[in-house]
Amino acid sequence: MKRNVQIVPPETFADLQLGKQAQKAAGFTAIVESMKHVYEEMNLIDGVKALNQMNQKGGFDCAGCAWPDPDEKRSVLGEYCENGVKALAEEATEKRVDAAFFEKHSVEEISTWSDFKIGKSGRITQPFYLAKGKNNYVPISWEDAFAKIGSKLKSLTSKEEAVFYTSGRTSNEAAFLYQLFVRMYGTNNLPDCSNMCHESSGSGLNETLGIGKGSVTLDDFAKAEVVLVIGQNPGTNHPRMLTALEKCKHNGGKIVGINPIKEAGTMGFIDPKNPVAMLKGGTALADLNIQVRINGDVGMLKAVMIKLLEKEKQHPGKVFDNAFIHDKCEGFDAFLEALELQNFEEALEESGAKLEHVLALAEMLANHHKIIICWAMGITQHQNGVENVREIVNLLLLKGSIGKPGAGTCPVRGHSNVQGDRSMGIYEKPSEVFLQALENQFNFSAPRKHGYDVVDSIVAMNQEKVKVFIGMGGNFISATPDSEFTGKAMMNCDLSVQISTKLNRSHVVTGEEAIILPTLGRSEIDLQNSLPQFVSVENSMGVVSKSQGVLKPASEYLKSEVAIVCGIAAKSLENSSLDWKSLSSNYDAIRDLIEVTIPGFADFNTKVLRPEGFYLPNCNRDGKFNTPSRKAQFTVNSLPKWNRKKDEFILMTIRTHDQFNTTIYGMHDRYRGVFNERRVIMMNEEDINIAGFTYQQVVDIESNYANQKRVARNFKIIPYDIAKGCIAAYFPETNVLVPIENVAAKSNTPMSKFIEVKLIPTTYGN
């Protein structure tokens, strides 16, 4: 009999308070909020010690976002942001989830807590086991935990009955060993967090430019003439990016924000490390803010390119980079024909943008060629997410804005090493070249059948095709779409294993049996055989650098991710050619294996010791394209049509400022003026009036796909400056509304930014 656990967060309210939307990000308040979190979670001495080493040369990499550190001098006042401090405080908290905690609290009880309360429980101190039919975790030894996992994996009828998930904070060394173990075991079932976020970027960039990574470096922002920030909220999700945008502005560059919501992080920035800036009120960033409909980006880009084409016809060779197009690109004629057939008014209407804003952007781009386009999930999490990325590439190709200083693609990644995971082979569809390299080096037959991505894994678990789920970090239950469907699918598994630092909902929504394997945090000292070890990570711009923790581990019983992978592998593989125990005691040996297997890592153990790290090869940066023809590809992309019904709205899921991915640090969204509450719907004031709703009216949000109703209950409507017909609400509370089958074409990324919903008045509280 399955446990009676609550899959989605509770549906109750706190004391909602509303303030003004911020016009600038960071500043003195960011310092105060950062220190408040340090004070609440950890002792001051450890806090200062860790902050002085976070993102510094020779220190440890922040476990938050993947924004790069400066190659040269780094600020002595701190190379971190408010959310980085919050991430550190959460990881280094003095609160503990120990045996007494689980004696007191059953998984059924914990499941009734909010994700915020669960996350605030503290660090997990030792391995725990949840037996079939039981409701409380009990301690288990590492040896017994590894033996249980190994025995279960070896007992499966098919290797395809096991799924191995990876979060983006896993180090390169752990990720490499993890994928190697999984493939030696016999499957490519390696879903990862990128499947849910930037898979559309990788698909679109690989298809058009031959590499699934961005092409710019941090220095390019100082040289850029125009930077477009599309479908992204840098002030909350990548705050250190604001320093790069400010440098662009100070050097005469232009910043354009394109989003359904005007965000503080694109409007202005007060550098908290600069007292003069704080006194003067900081820097105004966006020269132009374009408010588009949700998924109106292709319409906006097409409208702009139509105007650029008109200008090019008036001044041949002055607007387009015709030499670049001729020498470096293919598909231009088909693209141009489609663009000339596209009606401007139709594109403008579908974008939701104002005519004057589109004309202003076209004028700005016409006169410049050093252009960077940055984007995040506002672009990728749509049915046409891949085409969104391809249309961004079209604009850059027209301007020749790839492979030159101050120009290029910049998909802004979330987790600190999600890009490194992919470089290490965490991918369910590995190339033949990569598999052959593994076989040549490790003398085994690698599986060729493509494995499950995240959505495929959930569907397979629902169909009872998966018996074992192992998660290397992350919070799979709260991060994934269609929450009820996903939770019930996970509960179909025989065994679920979570490799984690802190408690989350994935520890209570489990298989029949569950094991928690507690791991070291990024900030903690990693000793193997009494010798200190370090790991490496890759940031958004392809820099690989060393990361070595400085704090005493939260518990003497913790193991590193590397040691955990090696422990599972040693108990799960028959006749393995690798000495897994030896690898876990010396990470240099792992880097030697990476060097001989993965291109770009020559002299790995030498280069990783450079204080600034080293850049991986990037063909686009060199003006080259690893497509089959060795040329960049123009593409023809359809114009998404807004067929919204009169009584429906388009919902996009977003984060608060007190949140990183599914980790909720607090209950405030300071920049948007929302305090003490997460169950809110941001709605255009005109839409509120037309629909007959009232201020803070309580409604249920209902999505209905394929005659299947999904409901997120009890949300308060608040007026907000958002495009008409659009609404926004926070995840994971609204993940329940995202149908498992609604995904982006090609990338299979969930459509979490485009959900057709109705708002149903409720009698909550009566």
Short mmCIF file of C-alpha atoms in Angstrom, two decimals, residues 6 28 31 38 102 163 242 328 361 374 385 486 496 567 703 716:
data_model
loop_
_atom_site.label_atom_id
_atom_site.label_comp_id
_atom_site.label_asym_id
_atom_site.label_seq_id
_atom_site.Cartn_x
_atom_site.Cartn_y
_atom_site.Cartn_z
CA GLN A 6 1.09 15.11 -0.20
CA PHE A 28 22.35 48.40 0.25
CA ILE A 31 23.75 43.57 1.59
CA VAL A 38 24.05 34.27 7.02
CA PHE A 102 13.11 11.29 11.53
CA VAL A 163 16.94 5.87 -14.32
CA LEU A 242 24.29 43.07 -13.78
CA LYS A 328 30.05 31.82 -43.51
CA LEU A 361 15.11 48.50 -31.70
CA CYS A 374 21.13 36.75 -23.84
CA GLY A 385 11.35 26.83 -27.89
CA THR A 486 5.03 12.89 -11.57
CA SER A 496 14.28 5.69 -5.09
CA GLY A 567 30.51 3.16 -3.73
CA SER A 703 -5.73 24.04 -17.05
CA LYS A 716 -4.79 35.69 -4.76
#
